[in-house]
Amino acid sequence: MANRFARVQHLSVKHVISKTTRSVAGQVLIFQVTLVVLLVACGVFALILQSERDSAAEARRRSTAVAQTFAHSPGVLAALRTPDPSRILQPLTEEARRTAGVDFIVVMDTKGIRYTHPLPDRIGKQFVGEIGPSLAGEVFVESVDGPLGREVQATVPIEDAGDKVVGLVSAGMKVKNVESQLNRQLPIILGAGAGALALSTGVTALVGRRLRRQTHSLAPDEMTLMYEHHDTVLHSVREGVLIMADDGRIMLANDEARRLLELPPHVEGRPVSGLPGLDPETRALLASGREATDEVHLAGERLLAINQRPTNHRGGTKGTVVTLRDSTELQAVTGRAEVARERLRLLYDAGLHIGTTLDVLRTADELARVPVPRFADFVTVDLADTVLHGDEPSATGTDMRRAAVCGIRDDHPLSEPGRLFDYLPSTPQARGYGSGHSQLESDLPRATGWRLQDPERAQAVIDYGIHSLITAPIQARGVVLGMASFWRGQGHERFNEEDLSLAEELVARAAISIDNARRYTREHALAVTLQQSLLPQAMPEQNALDIAYRYLPAQAGVGGDWFDVIPMPGSRVALAVGDVVGHGLHAAATMGRLRTAVHNFSALDLPPDELLSHLDDLVGNIDQNETAETAAGVVGATCLYGIYDPVTRRYVVARAGHLVPALVNPDGSVTFPDVPAGPPLGLGGMPFQTAELCLEEGTQLVLYTDGLIEDRRRDLDVGMELLRDALTGHPGRPPEETCKDLLDNLLPGRPKDDVALLVARTRQLPTDRVADWDVPADPAAVSGMREAVSHKLEEWGLEEFGFAMELILSELITNAIRYGAGPIHVRLIRDRALICEVADGSSTSPHLRYAATTDEGGRGLFLVSQMAERWGTRYTPQGKVIWAEQALPEVMQQPAPGAADAKTPLDGETADP
C-alpha cells in the first residue's frame, strides 16, 4: 500500500512539473529566471572587471607617486654624486618601500645599472625595463617580468639643477600583490550578486504564480489548437476538404474545394445533390458516403482524385470527410518532368559522345548522330570551309561545306556530305551565321526564304514529310564556325521555342570540341609543314647506295624523328637517323637544328665518333641556354651516324643512345651488328665508339627509329624479333619494297609515335674505276706520276681532263713530299666526278693563301682551287688525305653495273630474262 502511494505521489509530482513547464506561466517563469540570472551574472562580471581595473590603476598611480617622491627627495641627488651611492641610498629605499607599501624602489644610473634593490645581489646589475622614455624626461609605466616576478613599475628621471637627467628611480608592485587586493573584494561582490539573484527570483516566482492562476495552467498549443486547425483546413492546404453530414448536406468547405468544384457562395447546409456543374458520378460518390481512395472523377475540365472517409469511427457525429486533389496539373507536371529528364539525358549523352577525337569531321559526325532520333529525324552540320583546314572562319555564311549528315533513313533528300554551299541571305542558315542566333522554322511548307537556295531540293524535302527546322550557329570564343540544322518530319511534333533552347545547348557543347579540333588541325598542319620542310625533300645524287625512305607522323602529331643522306668526298655517303623526344613544333624545330648541325659537322669530314661528340656538346649548350619557360630542352635525343665507302665496302658507324641498324645480307639473312652504345645526346661525360663493318655488295642497311618497333602492347625485344622476321628471307628485294613491307607488317593503322625509316642497299665501285700508286718521297717521282695518271685517263676516255688533273696531282704530290711525311699514296677514282686523293703520314693541313709578288712559292693550292671544282682535307688514323674533284659530264657519271644490279635494273634499263 505504501509503495502504491509513493508511486502515485511520484506520478503526481512528475505530472505537475511537466504540466508546469508546458504551460504559459511555466514558460514565462523559466524565461524570467533565466533573464535575472544573466543580468546578475553580467553585473557581477562587470564589478569584477571594474575592481580589477581600479586595482591596476591604483598600483600604477602608487608606483608613479612613490617614484616621483623619492626622485625629488632631499639628499638623493647628492648621494648619486658620491663614490658609493648604494651605501647611502639602499637603506633609504628600503625604508621608503616599507613606508609607501610598494614592493621595490630601484635607483639606477643613466645606463640602467642598479644602485639599490630589495634583493642585494641584484645591485650593480642591469635594470629590467625600458629606460629610454625616462632618459628623455618622461614618466614611463610598464609591466615586465623582473627579478621579483611579474611587476608593474613606474620609472621617473632624477634631474639636477640644470634639468639634466643624472639618474633614474623605478618603483613598483608585484602583479600577484595587486591581484590579492582584488581577491579580497570578490566575497563582497559575489555576496551582493547572490542577494540580488535571490530577491529577483522570489519576485519572479510570485509573478509566475499569479499568471498560472489566470491561464489555468494551459499550454500555448492547447490555447490555439482549435484556431490553428481551422485556419489550416480552410486556408493553408492545397487539397479541397468537404465535411458532409449523414443526410448528404455540406457542413464545411474550404477555399480549395470551392475552387475545384466551383461551388457557389454560402454552400454550407445545402445538399450535394443540388449542386450544379458536377459530373453525375462525382455527385453520386459524394452523396453515397462510402469509402473511396484516389478515385479519379471529372469535375468540369479537371480530373479530381477523391478520397472519402466516415467521421464516426470514434463515436462522433455521423458523416464523411472528403479530400479533393487536382490531378490535371500533376499529370501535366509529370509529362514536363519526363521531357526534362529526356533532355538532360540527351545533353549527358552529348557530353560523352561528342568530342572523342581531335578530328573536325569526326566531331561534326558525332554532333549529327547524337540527337537522332530522340530530338530530330535528321541532322546536318555545315562548317566554314576554312575551319576544315584549321583556319579561322569568314564573317559571312559563304563557302560552307556539308561536314556530316545523319538521319533515321538513308533515302532522304538532304544534300550529301562534302557539298559546298553559298547560302543566300534569305535562308535561316545565312541569318543564323550572320547574327549568331538560332533560327526556328516551325512550318517549312509555308516558309519561303529557305526555298530560294534550291527550289527543287526544297520541294523534295517537303514531299518527303519534313515539316520544321531549327538552325543553330556553332560558335566558340564569339566566332561562328558553322551551322547545325535539325529537321523533323512525320512522327515528331513541330519544333517550338523550348526545342530551340535545347538545340542551342546541344550545339554549344559540341562547338568547343569542334573549335579544339580546328585548332589541333591548324597546329598539326603547321607542324607537318615544318617537319616536311626540315626533312630531306629528295635524295642526293650518288652511286654508292640505293636509297628508299619513309616518314610517318604519329597520331598525336609530328615529332622529332629524322634521317639524312649526305654525300661525302671520295664517293662515300653518310647515313644519319635520329630521334628527339616529344611531339609538336618544338620537337620538329629541334630536329631541324640537329639535322643542320650534322650537315655542318659532316662538311668537316669528321669520323662518326667525333661527329657525335660535337653533336653532344651542341645539345648540351642548347639545354643550358634554353630556360624551362621558353623550351622543354632536348635531353633524350638520339642519333646514329655512319659512313659507307663504296671503294673498300667499309661501313664505319657510331650511335648515341639509338637502336642498332639491321643488316640484310645478300642471301636474305638478317643480323644486328654489335655497335657500341653511347649515351643519348646532351648528357655528356662519356666518349662514343665506332664499329667498322665490311659489307658485301647488295647488303641492305636498315636504319629506323623506335616508333617502328616499340609499342605499348609489346616490348622492345618482341619488336626487334618482328623486325628480323619481316626482313628475313627476301634476298634481292628492292629497298622501296622493303620500306613498304616493314610499315605494313610492323605498324598499326595510326601509330602512337612517329617513324623514320631509311633502307640503303650497298654498291661497290668496280675495281677498274679505281687506280692507286705508292709514291716515293722524291721530287723526281712527280713526273712519273703525271705520266701514269695521263695513261689512266686515256684508258677511261677522259683525255680532255688530263692537263688539269696532271697540274692538280703535281701540286698535291709536291706538297706531300716537301711538307708531309711518308708513306705517300695516290688514288684516282672515277665516279660521278673524277677524284684525285693524295695521302701522307702527316697531320699538318695545308692552307690556301694569296702569295705576294716577291714570294717564290705559296701558289700551288691556289692553282688547285682554281682548276678543281672542290677540294679539301680529311684526317685518318695514319695521317691525312688531300683530295680534289673535277666534274664529269652526266653521260660519264653512271658506274658500271655491279652484282647488286643484276636483279634490279637502273636508269630504265630492262633486265635480261
Coordinates of C-alpha atoms in Angstrom, one line a residue, residues 78-592:
A78 CA 73.9 64.4 -3.5
A79 CA 74.1 60.6 -2.9
L80 CA 74.3 60.0 -6.6
R81 CA 77.4 62.2 -6.8
T82 CA 79.2 60.2 -4.0
P83 CA 81.7 57.5 -4.9
D84 CA 79.4 54.8 -3.4
P85 CA 75.7 55.8 -3.9
S86 CA 74.5 52.3 -2.9
R87 CA 75.7 52.7 0.7
I88 CA 73.6 55.8 1.2
L89 CA 70.6 55.0 -1.0
Q90 CA 70.0 51.3 -0.2
P91 CA 68.8 52.0 3.4
L92 CA 66.7 55.0 2.3
T93 CA 65.0 53.0 -0.5
E94 CA 64.2 50.0 1.8
E95 CA 62.7 52.3 4.4
A96 CA 60.7 54.2 1.8
R97 CA 59.5 51.0 0.2
R98 CA 58.1 49.7 3.6
T99 CA 56.5 53.0 4.4
A100 CA 54.9 53.5 0.9
G101 CA 53.6 50.0 0.6
V102 CA 55.3 49.1 -2.7
D103 CA 57.4 46.0 -3.4
F104 CA 60.5 47.7 -4.6
I105 CA 62.3 51.1 -5.2
V106 CA 65.3 50.9 -7.5
V107 CA 67.7 53.8 -8.1
M108 CA 70.0 53.5 -11.1
D109 CA 72.3 55.5 -13.2
T110 CA 71.5 56.7 -16.7
K111 CA 72.8 53.4 -18.2
G112 CA 70.3 51.3 -16.2
I113 CA 72.9 49.9 -13.6
R114 CA 71.1 49.5 -10.3
Y115 CA 72.3 51.3 -7.1
T116 CA 69.5 49.8 -4.9
H117 CA 67.2 46.8 -4.9
P118 CA 65.2 44.7 -2.3
L119 CA 67.4 41.8 -3.3
P120 CA 71.0 43.0 -2.6
D121 CA 72.5 40.5 -5.0
R122 CA 70.8 42.4 -7.8
I123 CA 72.6 45.7 -7.1
G124 CA 75.1 46.6 -9.8
K125 CA 73.2 44.7 -12.4
Q126 CA 71.2 45.9 -15.4
F127 CA 67.7 47.2 -14.7
V128 CA 64.9 45.1 -16.4
G129 CA 62.7 47.5 -18.2
E130 CA 62.5 50.4 -20.7
I131 CA 64.6 53.5 -19.7
G132 CA 64.6 55.4 -23.0
P133 CA 61.4 57.5 -22.3
S134 CA 62.6 58.3 -18.8
L135 CA 66.0 59.5 -20.1
A136 CA 64.0 61.8 -22.3
G137 CA 62.4 63.3 -19.1
E138 CA 59.2 61.4 -19.2
V139 CA 57.4 59.2 -16.6
F140 CA 57.1 55.7 -18.1
V141 CA 54.9 52.9 -16.6
E142 CA 55.1 49.3 -17.8
S143 CA 54.6 45.7 -16.9
V144 CA 57.7 43.4 -17.0
D145 CA 59.0 40.1 -15.9
G146 CA 61.5 41.3 -13.3
P147 CA 63.6 39.7 -10.5
L148 CA 60.5 39.6 -8.2
G149 CA 58.3 38.1 -10.9
R150 CA 55.6 39.9 -12.9
E151 CA 55.8 43.5 -11.9
V152 CA 54.1 46.8 -12.5
Q153 CA 56.7 49.6 -12.3
A154 CA 57.0 53.3 -12.9
T155 CA 60.3 54.9 -13.9
V156 CA 61.0 58.6 -13.5
P157 CA 64.1 60.7 -14.1
I158 CA 66.3 62.4 -11.4
E159 CA 67.3 65.8 -12.7
D160 CA 69.9 68.2 -11.4
A161 CA 69.5 72.0 -11.3
G162 CA 70.1 72.3 -15.0
D163 CA 67.3 69.8 -15.8
K164 CA 69.8 67.2 -16.8
V165 CA 68.9 63.6 -16.2
V166 CA 71.6 62.2 -13.8
G167 CA 69.8 59.1 -12.6
L168 CA 66.5 57.1 -12.6
V169 CA 64.1 55.9 -10.0
S170 CA 61.8 53.0 -10.5
A171 CA 59.1 51.9 -8.0
G172 CA 56.5 49.2 -8.5
M173 CA 54.5 46.3 -7.2
K174 CA 54.3 42.7 -8.0
V175 CA 51.2 41.7 -10.0
K176 CA 50.2 39.0 -7.5
N177 CA 50.0 41.6 -4.8
V178 CA 47.7 43.7 -7.0
E179 CA 45.6 40.6 -7.7
S180 CA 45.4 39.8 -3.9
Q181 CA 43.6 43.1 -3.4
L182 CA 41.0 42.0 -6.0
N183 CA 40.6 38.6 -4.3
R184 CA 39.8 40.4 -1.0
Q185 CA 37.0 42.2 -2.8
L186 CA 35.5 39.1 -4.5
P187 CA 33.5 37.8 -1.5
I188 CA 31.7 41.1 -1.1
I189 CA 30.9 41.3 -4.9
L190 CA 29.7 37.7 -5.0
G191 CA 27.6 38.1 -1.9
A192 CA 25.9 41.1 -3.3
G193 CA 25.2 39.3 -6.5
A194 CA 23.8 36.3 -4.7
G195 CA 21.5 38.5 -2.7
A196 CA 20.3 40.3 -5.9
L197 CA 19.7 36.9 -7.5
A198 CA 17.6 35.6 -4.6
L199 CA 15.5 38.7 -4.4
S200 CA 14.8 38.8 -8.2
T201 CA 14.0 35.1 -8.3
G202 CA 11.5 35.5 -5.5
V203 CA 9.7 38.3 -7.2
T204 CA 9.7 36.4 -10.5
A205 CA 8.1 33.4 -8.7
L206 CA 5.3 35.5 -7.3
V207 CA 4.5 36.9 -10.8
G208 CA 4.5 33.4 -12.4
R209 CA 2.1 32.1 -9.7
R210 CA -0.4 34.8 -10.4
L211 CA -0.1 34.2 -14.2
R212 CA -0.6 30.5 -13.8
R213 CA -3.9 31.1 -11.9
Q214 CA -5.1 33.4 -14.6
T215 CA -4.3 31.0 -17.5
H216 CA -5.4 27.8 -15.7
S217 CA -2.1 26.2 -16.5
L218 CA -2.9 25.9 -20.2
A219 CA -0.1 25.4 -22.7
P220 CA 0.1 27.7 -25.7
D221 CA -0.6 24.9 -28.2
E222 CA -3.7 24.0 -26.2
M223 CA -5.0 27.5 -26.2
T224 CA -4.6 28.0 -30.0
L225 CA -5.2 24.4 -31.2
M226 CA -8.7 24.9 -32.5
Y227 CA -7.9 28.1 -34.3
E228 CA -4.8 26.7 -36.0
H229 CA -6.7 23.6 -37.2
H230 CA -9.5 25.7 -38.5
D231 CA -7.2 28.1 -40.3
T232 CA -5.0 25.2 -41.8
V233 CA -8.0 23.3 -43.1
L234 CA -9.7 26.3 -44.6
H235 CA -6.9 28.4 -46.0
S236 CA -3.5 26.5 -46.0
V237 CA -3.8 23.1 -47.5
R238 CA -3.6 22.6 -51.3
E239 CA -6.3 20.0 -51.2
G240 CA -10.0 20.6 -51.2
V241 CA -11.8 19.5 -47.9
L242 CA -15.6 18.8 -47.6
I243 CA -17.3 17.7 -44.4
M244 CA -20.6 16.1 -45.2
A245 CA -23.5 15.3 -42.9
D246 CA -25.1 12.0 -42.8
D247 CA -28.0 13.2 -44.9
G248 CA -25.7 14.5 -47.7
R249 CA -25.6 18.2 -46.8
I250 CA -22.4 20.1 -46.9
M251 CA -21.3 21.2 -43.5
L252 CA -17.9 22.8 -44.3
A253 CA -16.0 23.5 -47.5
N254 CA -12.5 25.1 -47.6
D255 CA -11.3 27.5 -50.2
E256 CA -9.6 24.9 -52.4
A257 CA -12.8 22.8 -52.5
R258 CA -14.8 25.8 -53.6
R259 CA -12.2 26.4 -56.4
L260 CA -12.0 22.9 -57.6
L261 CA -15.8 22.2 -57.6
E262 CA -16.7 25.8 -58.5
L263 CA -19.2 25.9 -55.5
P264 CA -21.5 28.9 -55.1
P265 CA -21.2 31.2 -52.0
H266 CA -22.9 30.1 -48.8
V267 CA -23.0 26.5 -49.8
E268 CA -23.0 25.2 -46.2
G269 CA -26.2 23.4 -45.4
R270 CA -27.1 22.7 -49.0
P271 CA -27.4 19.1 -50.2
V272 CA -24.7 17.9 -52.6
S273 CA -27.3 16.5 -55.0
G274 CA -28.5 20.0 -55.7
L275 CA -25.1 21.5 -56.7
P276 CA -24.8 22.5 -60.4
G277 CA -21.8 21.6 -62.6
L278 CA -20.9 18.3 -61.0
D279 CA -20.5 15.1 -63.0
P280 CA -23.3 12.6 -62.1
E281 CA -20.7 10.0 -61.0
T282 CA -19.0 12.6 -58.8
R283 CA -22.3 13.7 -57.3
A284 CA -23.3 10.1 -56.6
L285 CA -20.0 9.4 -54.8
L286 CA -20.3 12.4 -52.5
A287 CA -23.9 11.6 -51.6
S288 CA -23.2 7.9 -51.0
G289 CA -20.9 8.3 -48.0
R290 CA -18.9 5.2 -49.0
E291 CA -15.2 5.0 -48.6
A292 CA -13.1 5.9 -51.6
T293 CA -9.3 6.1 -52.2
D294 CA -7.8 8.2 -55.0
E295 CA -10.8 7.7 -57.3
V296 CA -10.4 9.9 -60.4
H297 CA -13.6 11.7 -61.4
L298 CA -14.4 14.5 -63.8
A299 CA -15.4 17.9 -62.5
G300 CA -15.8 20.4 -65.4
E301 CA -12.4 20.4 -67.2
R302 CA -10.5 19.0 -64.2
L303 CA -9.6 15.5 -63.2
L304 CA -10.0 15.1 -59.4
A305 CA -8.6 12.4 -57.2
I306 CA -11.2 11.9 -54.5
N307 CA -10.7 10.3 -51.0
Q308 CA -13.7 9.8 -48.7
R309 CA -13.8 8.5 -45.1
P310 CA -16.6 8.3 -42.4
T311 CA -16.3 10.6 -39.3
N312 CA -18.0 8.4 -36.7
H313 CA -15.2 5.8 -36.2
R314 CA -14.7 7.2 -32.6
G315 CA -18.3 7.7 -31.7
G316 CA -18.6 11.2 -33.1
T317 CA -21.3 12.7 -35.4
K318 CA -22.1 10.6 -38.4
G319 CA -20.9 12.0 -41.7
T320 CA -18.0 11.9 -44.1
V321 CA -14.8 13.8 -44.8
V322 CA -13.9 14.3 -48.4
T323 CA -10.5 15.4 -49.8
L324 CA -10.1 16.6 -53.4
R325 CA -6.8 16.8 -55.3
D326 CA -6.4 18.2 -58.8
S327 CA -4.5 15.5 -60.8
T328 CA -4.8 17.5 -64.1
E329 CA -1.8 19.7 -63.2
L330 CA 0.0 16.8 -61.7
Q331 CA -0.2 14.9 -65.0
A332 CA 1.0 17.9 -66.9
V333 CA 3.9 18.4 -64.5
T334 CA 4.7 14.7 -64.7
G335 CA 4.8 15.0 -68.5
R336 CA 7.1 18.1 -68.4
A337 CA 9.4 16.4 -65.9
E338 CA 9.7 13.4 -68.2
V339 CA 10.5 15.7 -71.1
A340 CA 13.1 17.5 -68.9
R341 CA 14.7 14.2 -67.9
E342 CA 14.9 13.1 -71.5
R343 CA 16.5 16.4 -72.5
L344 CA 19.1 16.1 -69.7
R345 CA 19.8 12.6 -70.7
L346 CA 20.3 13.8 -74.3
L347 CA 22.7 16.5 -73.1
Y348 CA 24.6 14.0 -71.0
D349 CA 25.0 11.6 -73.9
A350 CA 26.2 14.6 -76.0
G351 CA 28.9 15.3 -73.4
L352 CA 30.0 11.7 -73.6
H353 CA 29.9 11.0 -77.3
I354 CA 30.8 14.4 -78.9
G355 CA 34.5 15.4 -79.0
T356 CA 36.0 12.0 -78.5
T357 CA 38.7 12.8 -81.1
L358 CA 40.6 15.9 -82.3
D359 CA 39.2 15.4 -85.9
V360 CA 36.9 18.1 -87.2
L361 CA 34.9 15.8 -89.5
R362 CA 34.6 13.1 -86.8
T363 CA 33.3 15.6 -84.2
A364 CA 30.8 17.0 -86.7
D365 CA 29.6 13.5 -87.4
E366 CA 29.2 12.9 -83.7
L367 CA 27.1 16.0 -83.4
A368 CA 24.9 14.8 -86.2
R369 CA 24.4 11.3 -84.7
V370 CA 23.6 12.1 -81.0
P371 CA 20.2 13.9 -81.5
V372 CA 18.8 11.3 -83.9
P373 CA 16.1 10.1 -83.3
R374 CA 15.4 11.4 -79.8
F375 CA 15.3 15.1 -80.8
A376 CA 15.3 15.3 -84.6
D377 CA 14.7 13.0 -87.5
F378 CA 17.6 14.4 -89.5
V379 CA 20.7 16.5 -88.6
T380 CA 23.1 18.2 -91.0
V381 CA 26.3 20.0 -90.0
D382 CA 27.7 22.7 -92.2
L383 CA 31.1 24.2 -91.4
A384 CA 33.0 27.0 -92.9
D385 CA 35.4 25.6 -95.5
T386 CA 38.4 27.3 -93.8
V387 CA 37.5 25.6 -90.5
L388 CA 38.0 22.2 -92.1
H389 CA 41.6 23.2 -92.8
G390 CA 42.2 24.6 -89.3
D391 CA 41.8 28.3 -90.2
E392 CA 39.6 31.0 -88.7
P393 CA 36.1 31.2 -90.4
S394 CA 35.0 34.1 -92.5
A395 CA 32.5 36.7 -91.4
T396 CA 29.7 35.6 -93.8
G397 CA 27.9 32.3 -94.4
T398 CA 29.5 31.8 -97.8
D399 CA 31.7 28.8 -98.7
M400 CA 30.2 26.5 -96.1
R401 CA 30.8 22.8 -96.7
R402 CA 28.5 20.0 -95.6
A403 CA 30.5 18.1 -93.0
A404 CA 28.0 15.5 -91.7
V405 CA 24.5 14.2 -92.3
C406 CA 22.6 11.7 -90.2
G407 CA 19.0 10.6 -90.1
I408 CA 16.5 7.9 -89.4
R409 CA 16.6 6.8 -93.0
D410 CA 19.2 6.9 -95.8
D411 CA 16.9 7.8 -98.7
H412 CA 16.4 11.4 -97.5
P413 CA 16.6 14.3 -100.0
L414 CA 19.1 16.4 -97.9
S415 CA 22.4 17.3 -99.6
E416 CA 25.2 14.8 -99.2
P417 CA 28.5 15.4 -97.2
G418 CA 31.2 17.3 -99.0
R419 CA 29.0 19.7 -100.9
L420 CA 30.0 23.4 -100.8
F421 CA 27.2 25.9 -100.1
D422 CA 26.9 29.6 -100.7
Y423 CA 23.8 30.3 -98.6
L424 CA 21.6 33.1 -99.7
P425 CA 20.7 35.8 -97.2
S426 CA 17.1 34.7 -97.0
T427 CA 18.0 31.2 -95.7
P428 CA 17.9 30.5 -92.0
Q429 CA 21.5 29.3 -92.2
A430 CA 22.8 32.6 -93.5
R431 CA 20.7 34.6 -91.0
G432 CA 21.9 32.5 -88.1
Y433 CA 25.5 32.6 -89.3
G434 CA 25.4 36.4 -89.6
S435 CA 23.6 37.1 -86.3
G436 CA 24.9 34.3 -84.2
H437 CA 21.4 33.4 -83.1
S438 CA 19.4 30.3 -83.7
Q439 CA 16.6 30.3 -86.3
L440 CA 13.3 28.5 -85.9
E441 CA 11.1 27.5 -89.0
S442 CA 8.2 25.7 -87.4
D443 CA 6.3 25.4 -90.6
L444 CA 8.6 24.7 -93.6
P445 CA 5.9 24.3 -96.2
R446 CA 4.7 27.8 -95.6
A447 CA 8.2 29.4 -95.3
T448 CA 9.6 30.8 -98.5
G449 CA 13.1 32.2 -97.7
W450 CA 14.8 28.8 -97.5
R451 CA 13.3 27.6 -100.8
L452 CA 15.3 30.2 -102.8
Q453 CA 18.5 28.4 -102.1
D454 CA 17.5 25.3 -104.1
P455 CA 13.8 25.2 -105.1
E456 CA 13.8 21.6 -106.4
R457 CA 15.5 20.2 -103.4
A458 CA 13.3 22.2 -101.1
Q459 CA 10.2 20.8 -102.7
A460 CA 11.7 17.3 -102.4
V461 CA 12.3 17.9 -98.7
I462 CA 8.6 18.9 -98.2
D463 CA 7.3 16.0 -100.2
Y464 CA 9.5 13.7 -98.0
G465 CA 7.4 14.9 -95.0
I466 CA 9.9 17.2 -93.2
H467 CA 7.9 20.0 -91.7
S468 CA 10.0 22.0 -89.3
L469 CA 13.6 23.1 -88.9
I470 CA 16.0 24.6 -86.3
T471 CA 19.3 26.0 -87.4
A472 CA 21.8 26.8 -84.5
P473 CA 25.1 28.5 -85.0
I474 CA 28.2 26.6 -83.9
Q475 CA 30.2 29.3 -82.2
A476 CA 33.1 29.3 -79.8
R477 CA 35.0 32.3 -78.5
G478 CA 32.4 34.5 -80.1
V479 CA 33.2 33.2 -83.6
V480 CA 30.7 31.3 -85.7
L481 CA 32.3 28.1 -87.1
G482 CA 29.3 26.8 -88.9
M483 CA 25.6 25.8 -88.6
A484 CA 23.9 22.8 -87.3
S485 CA 20.4 22.1 -88.8
F486 CA 17.8 19.9 -87.1
W487 CA 15.0 18.6 -89.2
R488 CA 11.7 17.0 -88.1
G489 CA 9.2 15.1 -90.2
Q490 CA 6.2 12.9 -89.7
G491 CA 6.2 11.1 -86.3
H492 CA 7.5 14.2 -84.4
E493 CA 5.7 17.4 -83.3
R494 CA 6.8 20.6 -84.8
F495 CA 9.8 22.4 -83.2
N496 CA 8.9 25.1 -80.7
E497 CA 10.7 27.7 -78.6
E498 CA 11.6 25.1 -75.9
D499 CA 13.2 22.9 -78.5
L500 CA 15.2 26.0 -79.7
S501 CA 16.9 26.3 -76.3
L502 CA 17.8 22.6 -76.3
A503 CA 19.3 22.8 -79.7
E504 CA 21.4 25.8 -78.7
E505 CA 22.7 23.9 -75.6
L506 CA 23.4 20.8 -77.6
V507 CA 25.4 22.8 -80.3
A508 CA 27.2 24.9 -77.7
R509 CA 28.6 21.7 -76.1
A510 CA 29.8 20.5 -79.5
A511 CA 31.2 23.9 -80.6
I512 CA 34.0 23.7 -78.1
S513 CA 35.1 20.3 -79.3
I514 CA 34.9 21.4 -82.9
D515 CA 37.0 24.5 -82.2
N516 CA 39.5 22.4 -80.3
A517 CA 39.7 20.1 -83.3
R518 CA 40.1 23.1 -85.6
R519 CA 43.0 24.4 -83.6
Y520 CA 44.6 21.0 -83.5
T521 CA 44.2 20.7 -87.2
R522 CA 45.9 24.1 -87.7
E523 CA 48.7 23.2 -85.3
H524 CA 49.1 19.8 -86.8
A525 CA 49.3 21.3 -90.3
L526 CA 51.9 23.8 -89.2
A527 CA 53.9 21.1 -87.5
V528 CA 53.7 18.8 -90.6
T529 CA 54.7 21.7 -92.8
L530 CA 57.7 22.5 -90.6
Q531 CA 58.6 18.8 -90.4
Q532 CA 58.4 18.2 -94.1
S533 CA 60.4 21.4 -94.8
L534 CA 63.1 20.2 -92.4
L535 CA 63.3 16.6 -93.7
P536 CA 65.1 15.8 -96.9
Q537 CA 63.0 16.8 -99.9
A538 CA 64.9 14.5 -102.3
M539 CA 67.7 12.1 -102.1
P540 CA 71.1 13.5 -103.3
E541 CA 72.7 12.0 -106.4
Q542 CA 75.3 9.4 -105.6
N543 CA 76.3 6.0 -106.8
A544 CA 77.3 4.3 -103.5
L545 CA 73.8 3.3 -102.3
D546 CA 70.3 2.6 -103.5
I547 CA 68.1 4.6 -101.1
A548 CA 64.4 4.3 -100.0
Y549 CA 62.9 6.1 -97.1
R550 CA 59.6 6.7 -95.2
Y551 CA 58.5 9.1 -92.6
L552 CA 55.1 8.7 -90.8
P553 CA 53.9 11.3 -88.3
A554 CA 52.3 10.0 -85.1
Q555 CA 48.6 10.1 -84.4
A556 CA 49.2 12.9 -81.9
G557 CA 51.2 14.9 -84.4
V558 CA 54.6 15.2 -85.9
G559 CA 57.6 14.5 -83.7
G560 CA 61.4 14.7 -83.7
D561 CA 62.3 11.7 -85.8
W562 CA 64.6 12.4 -88.8
F563 CA 67.0 10.9 -91.3
D564 CA 69.5 12.2 -93.8
V565 CA 71.7 11.0 -96.7
I566 CA 74.9 13.1 -97.1
P567 CA 77.4 12.6 -100.0
M568 CA 81.0 12.7 -98.8
P569 CA 84.3 13.2 -100.6
G570 CA 85.8 10.1 -102.2
S571 CA 82.4 8.7 -103.4
R572 CA 81.5 8.0 -99.7
V573 CA 78.0 8.5 -98.3
A574 CA 77.0 9.3 -94.7
L575 CA 73.7 7.9 -93.4
A576 CA 72.1 9.5 -90.3
V577 CA 68.9 8.8 -88.4
G578 CA 67.8 10.4 -85.1
D579 CA 65.0 10.9 -82.7
V580 CA 64.1 13.9 -80.5
V581 CA 61.8 13.0 -77.6
G582 CA 58.4 14.7 -77.7
H583 CA 55.9 15.8 -80.3
G584 CA 54.8 19.1 -81.9
L585 CA 56.5 22.2 -83.1
H586 CA 59.3 22.2 -80.6
A587 CA 60.4 18.7 -81.4
A588 CA 60.3 19.4 -85.1
A589 CA 62.3 22.6 -84.7
T590 CA 64.8 20.9 -82.5
M591 CA 65.1 18.1 -85.1
G592 CA 65.9 20.7 -87.8

